[in-house]
Coordinates of C-alpha atoms and ligand atoms in Angstrom, one line a residue:
M1 CA 58.3 25.0 174.3
E2 CA 59.7 28.2 172.9
H3 CA 61.8 30.3 175.4
Y4 CA 61.6 34.0 175.3
Y5 CA 63.5 36.5 177.4
Q6 CA 60.7 39.2 177.2
P7 CA 57.6 37.5 175.8
E8 CA 55.5 40.6 176.0
I9 CA 57.7 42.5 173.6
E10 CA 59.0 39.6 171.5
T11 CA 55.5 38.5 170.6
A12 CA 53.8 41.9 170.7
S13 CA 51.2 42.8 168.0
R14 CA 52.2 44.9 165.1
E15 CA 50.2 47.8 166.5
T16 CA 52.1 47.7 169.8
L17 CA 55.4 47.5 168.0
T18 CA 54.5 50.4 165.7
R19 CA 53.3 52.5 168.6
I20 CA 56.7 51.9 170.4
Q21 CA 58.6 52.7 167.2
N22 CA 56.6 55.9 166.5
D23 CA 57.2 57.2 170.1
R24 CA 60.9 56.4 170.1
L25 CA 61.6 57.7 166.6
V26 CA 60.1 61.1 167.4
K27 CA 62.1 61.4 170.6
T28 CA 65.4 60.3 168.9
V29 CA 65.0 62.6 165.9
K30 CA 64.4 65.5 168.2
R31 CA 67.4 64.6 170.4
V32 CA 69.9 64.2 167.5
Y33 CA 68.7 67.4 165.9
E34 CA 69.5 69.2 169.1
N35 CA 72.8 67.5 170.0
V36 CA 74.5 66.4 166.8
P37 CA 75.6 69.2 164.3
L38 CA 75.8 66.7 161.4
Y39 CA 72.1 65.8 161.8
R40 CA 71.0 69.4 162.2
Q41 CA 72.8 70.4 159.1
R42 CA 71.6 67.5 157.0
M43 CA 68.0 67.9 158.1
D44 CA 68.1 71.7 157.5
E45 CA 69.5 71.0 154.0
A46 CA 66.7 68.5 153.4
G47 CA 64.2 71.0 154.8
V48 CA 63.0 68.6 157.5
R49 CA 62.2 69.9 161.0
P50 CA 62.1 67.5 163.9
E51 CA 58.4 68.1 164.3
D52 CA 57.8 67.0 160.7
V53 CA 58.6 63.4 161.9
K54 CA 55.5 62.2 163.7
G55 CA 56.1 58.5 163.4
I56 CA 57.7 55.8 161.2
E57 CA 55.7 56.7 158.2
D58 CA 57.9 59.9 158.1
L59 CA 61.1 57.9 158.3
R60 CA 61.7 58.4 154.6
K61 CA 61.9 62.2 154.9
L62 CA 65.1 61.8 156.9
P63 CA 68.5 61.9 155.3
F64 CA 70.8 58.8 155.2
T65 CA 74.0 58.4 157.1
Q66 CA 77.0 56.3 156.1
K67 CA 80.4 55.1 157.2
Q68 CA 82.1 58.1 155.6
D69 CA 80.1 60.4 158.0
L70 CA 81.6 58.6 160.9
R71 CA 85.0 59.0 159.5
D72 CA 84.5 62.7 158.8
T73 CA 83.4 63.3 162.4
Y74 CA 86.0 61.0 163.9
P75 CA 86.4 60.5 166.8
Y76 CA 83.4 61.9 168.8
G77 CA 81.5 64.2 166.4
M78 CA 78.4 62.1 166.2
F79 CA 78.0 61.4 169.9
A80 CA 74.7 62.6 171.2
V81 CA 75.5 62.8 174.9
P82 CA 78.3 64.5 176.9
M83 CA 81.4 62.3 177.3
D84 CA 80.6 62.2 181.0
D85 CA 77.7 59.9 180.3
V86 CA 79.7 57.5 178.0
V87 CA 80.8 54.4 179.9
R88 CA 82.3 52.4 177.0
L89 CA 83.9 52.9 173.7
H90 CA 84.3 50.3 170.9
A91 CA 85.7 50.6 167.4
S92 CA 85.0 48.7 164.2
S93 CA 87.3 46.0 163.3
G94 CA 88.4 48.0 160.3
T95 CA 87.8 45.3 157.7
T96 CA 87.1 48.0 155.2
G97 CA 89.3 51.1 155.8
K98 CA 89.9 53.5 158.6
Q99 CA 88.5 52.6 161.9
I100 CA 85.5 54.4 163.5
V101 CA 84.7 54.8 167.2
V102 CA 81.3 54.4 168.9
G103 CA 80.1 55.0 172.5
Y104 CA 77.6 53.6 174.9
T105 CA 75.9 54.9 178.0
Q106 CA 74.9 52.7 181.0
K107 CA 71.4 52.4 179.5
D108 CA 72.9 51.5 176.0
L109 CA 74.8 48.7 177.6
D110 CA 71.6 47.4 179.3
M111 CA 69.8 47.5 176.1
W112 CA 72.6 45.6 174.3
G113 CA 72.6 43.0 177.0
E114 CA 68.8 42.7 176.6
C115 CA 69.1 42.1 172.9
V116 CA 71.7 39.4 173.3
A117 CA 69.8 37.8 176.2
R118 CA 66.8 37.5 173.8
M119 CA 69.1 35.6 171.4
L120 CA 70.4 33.4 174.2
S121 CA 66.8 32.5 175.3
A122 CA 65.8 31.9 171.7
I123 CA 68.4 29.1 171.3
G124 CA 67.4 27.5 174.6
A125 CA 70.2 28.8 176.8
E126 CA 69.4 28.8 180.5
K127 CA 71.0 30.4 183.6
K128 CA 72.9 27.3 184.4
D129 CA 74.6 27.3 181.1
K130 CA 78.2 28.2 180.6
L131 CA 78.9 30.5 177.6
H132 CA 82.4 30.1 176.1
V133 CA 83.1 33.5 174.4
A134 CA 85.9 33.1 171.9
Y135 CA 85.2 36.4 170.1
G136 CA 87.9 38.9 170.8
F137 CA 87.5 41.1 173.9
G138 CA 88.7 44.5 173.1
L139 CA 87.6 47.3 170.9
F140 CA 85.9 44.7 168.7
T141 CA 82.2 44.4 169.8
G142 CA 82.0 40.6 169.6
G143 CA 83.4 39.6 173.0
F144 CA 81.9 42.2 175.2
G145 CA 78.5 42.1 173.4
L146 CA 78.1 38.4 174.1
Y147 CA 79.3 38.9 177.6
E148 CA 76.6 41.6 178.3
G149 CA 74.0 39.2 177.2
A150 CA 75.2 36.3 179.3
R151 CA 75.3 38.6 182.3
R152 CA 71.8 39.8 181.7
M153 CA 70.6 36.2 181.4
G154 CA 72.5 35.1 184.4
C155 CA 74.5 32.5 182.4
T156 CA 78.1 31.8 183.4
S157 CA 80.4 33.6 181.0
I158 CA 83.8 32.2 180.2
P159 CA 85.6 35.2 178.5
V160 CA 88.3 33.3 176.8
S161 CA 88.7 35.8 174.0
S162 CA 90.1 34.8 170.6
G163 CA 93.2 32.9 169.7
N164 CA 95.3 30.1 171.3
T165 CA 93.3 27.3 169.9
A166 CA 94.9 24.5 172.1
R167 CA 93.9 26.5 175.2
Q168 CA 90.3 27.0 173.8
L169 CA 89.9 23.3 173.5
T170 CA 91.3 22.6 176.9
I171 CA 89.0 25.1 178.5
M172 CA 86.1 23.8 176.5
Q173 CA 86.7 20.3 178.0
D174 CA 87.8 21.3 181.5
F175 CA 85.3 24.1 182.2
E176 CA 82.5 22.2 180.4
S177 CA 81.4 24.9 178.1
D178 CA 77.7 24.5 177.0
I179 CA 77.5 27.2 174.3
L180 CA 80.3 28.6 172.1
A181 CA 80.3 32.0 170.6
C182 CA 82.9 33.0 168.0
T183 CA 83.2 33.8 164.2
P184 CA 82.0 31.0 162.0
S185 CA 85.4 30.6 160.4
Y186 CA 87.0 30.2 163.8
A187 CA 84.3 27.6 164.7
M188 CA 85.3 25.6 161.6
Y189 CA 88.9 25.8 162.7
L190 CA 88.1 24.8 166.2
G191 CA 86.2 21.8 164.8
E192 CA 89.2 20.8 162.6
S193 CA 91.6 21.3 165.5
A194 CA 89.6 19.2 167.8
E195 CA 89.5 16.4 165.3
K196 CA 93.3 16.7 164.8
A197 CA 93.9 16.6 168.6
G198 CA 91.7 13.4 168.8
I199 CA 89.1 15.1 170.9
D200 CA 85.7 13.3 170.7
T201 CA 83.3 16.3 170.4
K202 CA 80.3 14.0 171.0
A203 CA 81.5 13.4 174.5
L204 CA 81.6 17.2 175.3
P205 CA 78.7 19.1 177.0
L206 CA 78.9 21.7 174.2
R207 CA 75.4 21.8 172.5
A208 CA 75.0 25.1 170.6
G209 CA 77.0 27.8 169.0
I210 CA 76.4 31.5 168.2
F211 CA 78.3 32.5 165.2
G212 CA 78.3 35.8 163.3
A213 CA 80.4 38.9 162.5
E214 CA 81.2 37.7 159.0
P215 CA 79.4 36.0 156.1
W216 CA 78.9 32.2 156.2
T217 CA 76.9 29.7 154.2
E218 CA 74.4 27.0 155.0
E219 CA 77.1 24.5 154.0
M220 CA 79.4 26.0 156.6
R221 CA 76.7 25.7 159.1
K222 CA 76.3 22.0 158.4
G223 CA 80.1 21.5 158.6
I224 CA 80.3 23.2 162.0
E225 CA 77.3 21.3 163.3
K226 CA 78.9 18.1 162.3
S227 CA 82.4 18.6 163.5
L228 CA 81.5 20.2 166.9
N229 CA 78.4 18.1 167.3
I230 CA 76.2 21.2 168.1
K231 CA 73.4 23.3 166.7
A232 CA 74.8 26.4 165.1
Y233 CA 72.9 29.7 165.2
D234 CA 73.5 32.9 163.3
I235 CA 73.7 36.4 165.0
Y236 CA 74.0 39.7 163.2
G237 CA 75.2 43.1 164.1
L238 CA 77.6 45.9 163.3
T239 CA 79.6 48.2 165.4
E240 CA 77.9 51.4 164.1
I241 CA 74.5 50.2 165.2
M242 CA 75.4 48.4 168.4
G243 CA 77.4 45.2 167.8
P244 CA 76.2 41.6 167.9
G245 CA 72.4 41.2 168.6
V246 CA 70.8 43.7 166.3
S247 CA 69.1 40.6 164.9
F248 CA 69.2 36.9 165.9
E249 CA 68.1 33.5 164.9
C250 CA 65.4 31.6 166.8
S251 CA 65.0 27.8 167.1
C252 CA 63.5 27.7 163.6
Q253 CA 66.8 28.8 162.0
A254 CA 64.9 30.6 159.3
G255 CA 66.2 34.1 159.2
M256 CA 67.2 36.5 162.0
H257 CA 64.6 38.4 164.0
V258 CA 65.4 42.1 164.2
N259 CA 65.0 43.6 167.7
E260 CA 62.4 46.0 166.3
D261 CA 61.6 47.8 169.5
H262 CA 65.2 49.1 169.3
F263 CA 66.0 49.2 165.6
I264 CA 64.1 49.8 162.4
I265 CA 65.2 47.9 159.3
E266 CA 64.6 49.1 155.8
I267 CA 65.6 47.2 152.6
L268 CA 66.2 49.7 149.8
D269 CA 67.2 49.6 146.2
P270 CA 70.9 50.6 146.4
E271 CA 70.5 52.9 143.5
T272 CA 67.1 54.5 143.7
H273 CA 66.7 54.1 147.5
E274 CA 63.2 53.0 147.0
P275 CA 61.9 50.5 149.5
L276 CA 61.8 46.9 148.2
P277 CA 59.1 44.3 149.0
D278 CA 59.6 41.2 151.1
G279 CA 62.0 38.7 149.6
Q280 CA 63.7 41.2 147.2
K281 CA 67.4 41.8 147.7
G282 CA 68.5 45.3 148.6
E283 CA 70.7 47.3 150.9
I284 CA 70.0 47.0 154.6
V285 CA 69.5 50.3 156.3
F286 CA 69.1 50.7 160.1
T287 CA 67.7 53.4 162.4
C288 CA 68.4 53.3 166.1
L289 CA 65.3 54.0 168.1
D290 CA 66.5 54.4 171.6
K291 CA 70.3 54.5 171.7
E292 CA 71.6 57.4 173.8
A293 CA 75.3 57.9 173.0
F294 CA 75.4 56.9 169.4
P295 CA 72.1 56.8 167.7
L296 CA 72.4 56.4 163.9
I297 CA 69.5 57.4 161.7
R298 CA 69.0 55.6 158.4
F299 CA 72.5 54.1 158.4
R300 CA 73.4 52.5 155.1
T301 CA 75.1 49.3 156.1
K302 CA 76.3 48.3 152.6
D303 CA 75.1 44.8 153.5
I304 CA 72.8 43.2 151.0
G305 CA 69.8 41.2 152.2
T306 CA 66.1 40.6 152.3
V307 CA 63.3 40.7 154.9
T308 CA 60.1 38.8 155.5
H309 CA 57.1 39.8 157.5
E310 CA 55.7 36.3 157.4
K311 CA 54.8 34.8 160.7
C312 CA 57.5 32.7 162.3
A313 CA 56.7 29.4 163.9
C314 CA 58.5 30.5 167.1
G315 CA 55.8 33.0 167.9
R316 CA 58.0 36.1 167.7
T317 CA 56.5 38.9 165.7
F318 CA 59.8 40.8 164.9
V319 CA 60.5 40.8 161.2
R320 CA 63.2 38.4 160.0
M321 CA 66.1 39.4 157.8
S322 CA 68.1 37.0 155.7
K323 CA 71.8 36.3 156.2
P324 CA 73.6 39.1 154.5
M325 CA 74.6 38.0 151.1
G326 CA 77.8 40.1 151.0
R327 CA 78.4 43.8 151.1
T328 CA 78.0 46.2 148.3
D329 CA 81.7 47.0 148.8
D330 CA 82.6 43.3 149.1
M331 CA 81.3 42.7 145.7
L332 CA 84.0 42.2 143.2
I333 CA 83.6 43.5 139.7
I334 CA 85.6 41.1 137.5
R335 CA 85.5 41.8 133.8
G336 CA 82.3 43.7 134.4
V337 CA 80.6 40.9 136.2
N338 CA 79.4 41.1 139.9
V339 CA 81.0 38.4 141.9
F340 CA 80.3 37.8 145.6
P341 CA 82.9 35.6 147.5
S342 CA 79.9 33.8 149.1
Q343 CA 78.9 32.4 145.7
I344 CA 82.3 30.8 145.3
E345 CA 82.2 29.5 148.8
T346 CA 78.9 27.8 148.2
V347 CA 80.2 25.9 145.2
L348 CA 83.2 24.7 147.1
L349 CA 81.2 23.5 150.0
Q350 CA 78.5 21.9 147.9
T351 CA 81.2 19.9 146.1
G352 CA 82.7 18.7 149.4
Q353 CA 85.8 20.9 149.1
S354 CA 87.5 22.5 152.1
P355 CA 86.1 25.9 153.3
N356 CA 89.7 27.1 153.4
Y357 CA 90.1 29.1 150.2
Q358 CA 91.4 32.4 149.0
I359 CA 90.2 34.4 146.0
I360 CA 93.0 36.2 144.1
V361 CA 92.0 38.9 141.6
D362 CA 94.7 40.4 139.4
R363 CA 95.0 42.2 136.1
V364 CA 97.1 41.1 133.2
G365 CA 97.2 43.8 130.6
A366 CA 93.7 45.0 130.4
L367 CA 92.2 41.7 131.5
D368 CA 91.0 40.9 135.0
T369 CA 92.0 37.4 136.2
L370 CA 90.3 35.4 138.9
E371 CA 92.0 32.6 140.7
V372 CA 90.5 30.5 143.5
Q373 CA 93.0 28.6 145.7
V374 CA 91.4 25.8 147.6
E375 CA 93.1 23.6 150.1
L376 CA 93.1 19.9 149.5
S377 CA 91.9 17.6 152.3
E378 CA 94.4 15.2 153.7
E379 CA 92.7 12.3 151.7
Q380 CA 92.8 14.2 148.4
F381 CA 96.4 15.1 149.1
S382 CA 97.4 11.5 148.8
D383 CA 95.3 11.0 145.6
R384 CA 96.9 10.7 142.2
V385 CA 97.8 13.8 140.3
S386 CA 95.2 13.0 137.6
D387 CA 92.4 12.9 140.3
I388 CA 93.5 16.4 141.4
S389 CA 93.3 17.8 137.9
R390 CA 89.9 16.3 137.5
V391 CA 88.7 18.1 140.6
E392 CA 90.2 21.3 139.4
R393 CA 88.4 21.0 136.0
D394 CA 85.1 20.1 137.7
L395 CA 85.3 23.2 140.0
T396 CA 86.4 25.4 137.1
E397 CA 83.3 24.4 135.1
R398 CA 80.9 24.8 138.0
L399 CA 82.2 28.3 138.8
K400 CA 82.1 29.2 135.1
S401 CA 78.4 28.3 134.8
L402 CA 77.5 30.0 138.1
L403 CA 79.5 33.2 137.7
G404 CA 79.4 33.5 134.0
I405 CA 83.2 34.2 133.9
A406 CA 86.2 31.9 133.9
A407 CA 88.1 31.3 137.1
K408 CA 91.3 29.4 137.5
V409 CA 91.0 26.9 140.3
T410 CA 94.2 25.7 142.0
L411 CA 94.2 23.1 144.7
V412 CA 96.9 23.7 147.2
S413 CA 98.4 21.5 150.0
P414 CA 96.5 21.2 153.3
G415 CA 97.4 24.0 155.7
T416 CA 98.8 26.5 153.2
V417 CA 95.9 29.0 152.9
P418 CA 96.3 31.5 155.8
R419 CA 93.9 30.6 158.7
S420 CA 92.4 33.4 160.6
E421 CA 91.5 33.5 164.2
G422 CA 89.4 36.5 163.8
K423 CA 87.7 37.5 160.6
A424 CA 88.6 35.6 157.4
K425 CA 90.4 37.4 154.7
R426 CA 88.9 35.7 151.7
V427 CA 89.9 38.1 148.9
V428 CA 93.2 39.4 147.7
D429 CA 92.7 42.1 145.1
K430 CA 96.0 42.9 143.4
R431 CA 94.5 45.2 140.7
R432 CA 95.5 48.8 140.7
F433 CA 92.7 51.2 139.9
Ligands
LIG1 P1 83.8 46.0 160.1 O1 82.8 46.8 159.3 O2 85.1 46.7 160.3 O3 84.0 44.6 159.7 P2 82.1 45.1 162.2 O4 82.7 44.2 163.1 O5 81.1 46.1 162.8 O6 83.2 45.9 161.5 O7 81.4 44.2 161.1 C1 80.0 44.3 160.8 C2 79.7 43.6 159.5 O8 80.0 42.3 159.7 C3 78.3 43.7 159.1 O9 78.0 44.9 158.4 C4 78.2 42.5 158.1 O10 78.8 42.8 156.9 C5 79.1 41.5 158.8 N1 78.3 40.6 159.6 C6 78.0 40.7 160.9 N2 77.3 39.6 161.3 C7 77.1 38.8 160.2 C8 76.4 37.6 159.9 N3 75.7 36.9 160.9 N4 76.4 37.1 158.7 C9 77.1 37.8 157.7 N5 77.7 38.9 157.9 C10 77.7 39.5 159.1
LIG2 ZN1 61.4 32.8 164.9

């Protein structure tokens, strides 16, 4: 039996969803036009009046927003309510440049909790479950976002926050955590550390995990499911739009359902901005339908992904988006070729290598160089040198045929690639442009 948090909305007909979206979009556009100078100016420049937007079919008349707009109006220029009504601030983790700040009203926090509670229900969480939150609590949205959802659902939250791995494992055992939430790279690390500490994860109550905030592959999912002996689910979100819970995986683990009564997703050709059909890769663009404090319209996420309107076996009618396949600004251009770190990661994991790697890009003379440092496993470490060079050659060949350019693969001793307890830093680009 599939669990829903709000079945009437999660399984609503397309007509109902469209009606909700139309209503909410009209109100939000009017509100931002009246309250946020940037929108008024952009809409005036584009010759669009709020009354020209009668529903979602008029969405494409509206101008885009992007991260730079948030930086230009930093800190509070894009808030659509008086500061008096703002009850919480968060800031982006700053993975890509200067941080930005966002705000929430009481109602925004309720809505956020609702979105995350839908995700918790979808993976079979119940009130009696204990949610171990190892996302950071702070300006980063991860910790508090999951916490809001647990509170809404009535689960017991354990706000451990990030870091201190030994303590995480002790709490997981002593407090009997049922569900774990953290970044996928940290989940891998927790799995490894549990093994090292001789903890039998099969004997723990832990049965599911909610992992997001950074790209991860199906191979990583299998690795985490095995080492922690759990089911691993994906959750997507971004600070600008809300935080975790913009979209979430259901029990089918086949794409993430977008909370469409709160957010509209568009997949656009990054160059022409034309909408792309189901299944075709493009830039993900979101519009907030009912956020009060910080409602972004047509925000270009720079994430690349696809959507499908196909019916999901879980019964939810919300569209599903793919796992983002990297960001347009994550994409490395090496000797003119587009390379996504996730492509390299997939090869490593498919060939049974460790997920601990770092990509180093440099420039020698006029030529870009690509090096991939991969940690050896303990077993490989004790192998003969000739075996190690065979693995290096094999990986070099596979990467060459996948990427179309040569990469130097270096296997390094276990434990030497910097581990992250938050977001993984996979790429070091030493080139000067
Ligand atoms: P920053 O942009 O500073 O990293 P955020 O914490 O808001 O700040 O990160 C949001 C970004 O994280 C998304 O735009 C996306 O690129 C990435 N992300 C979030 N969830 C996932 C996920 N489940 N899979 C892949 N990438 C994700
Ligand atoms: Zn589903």
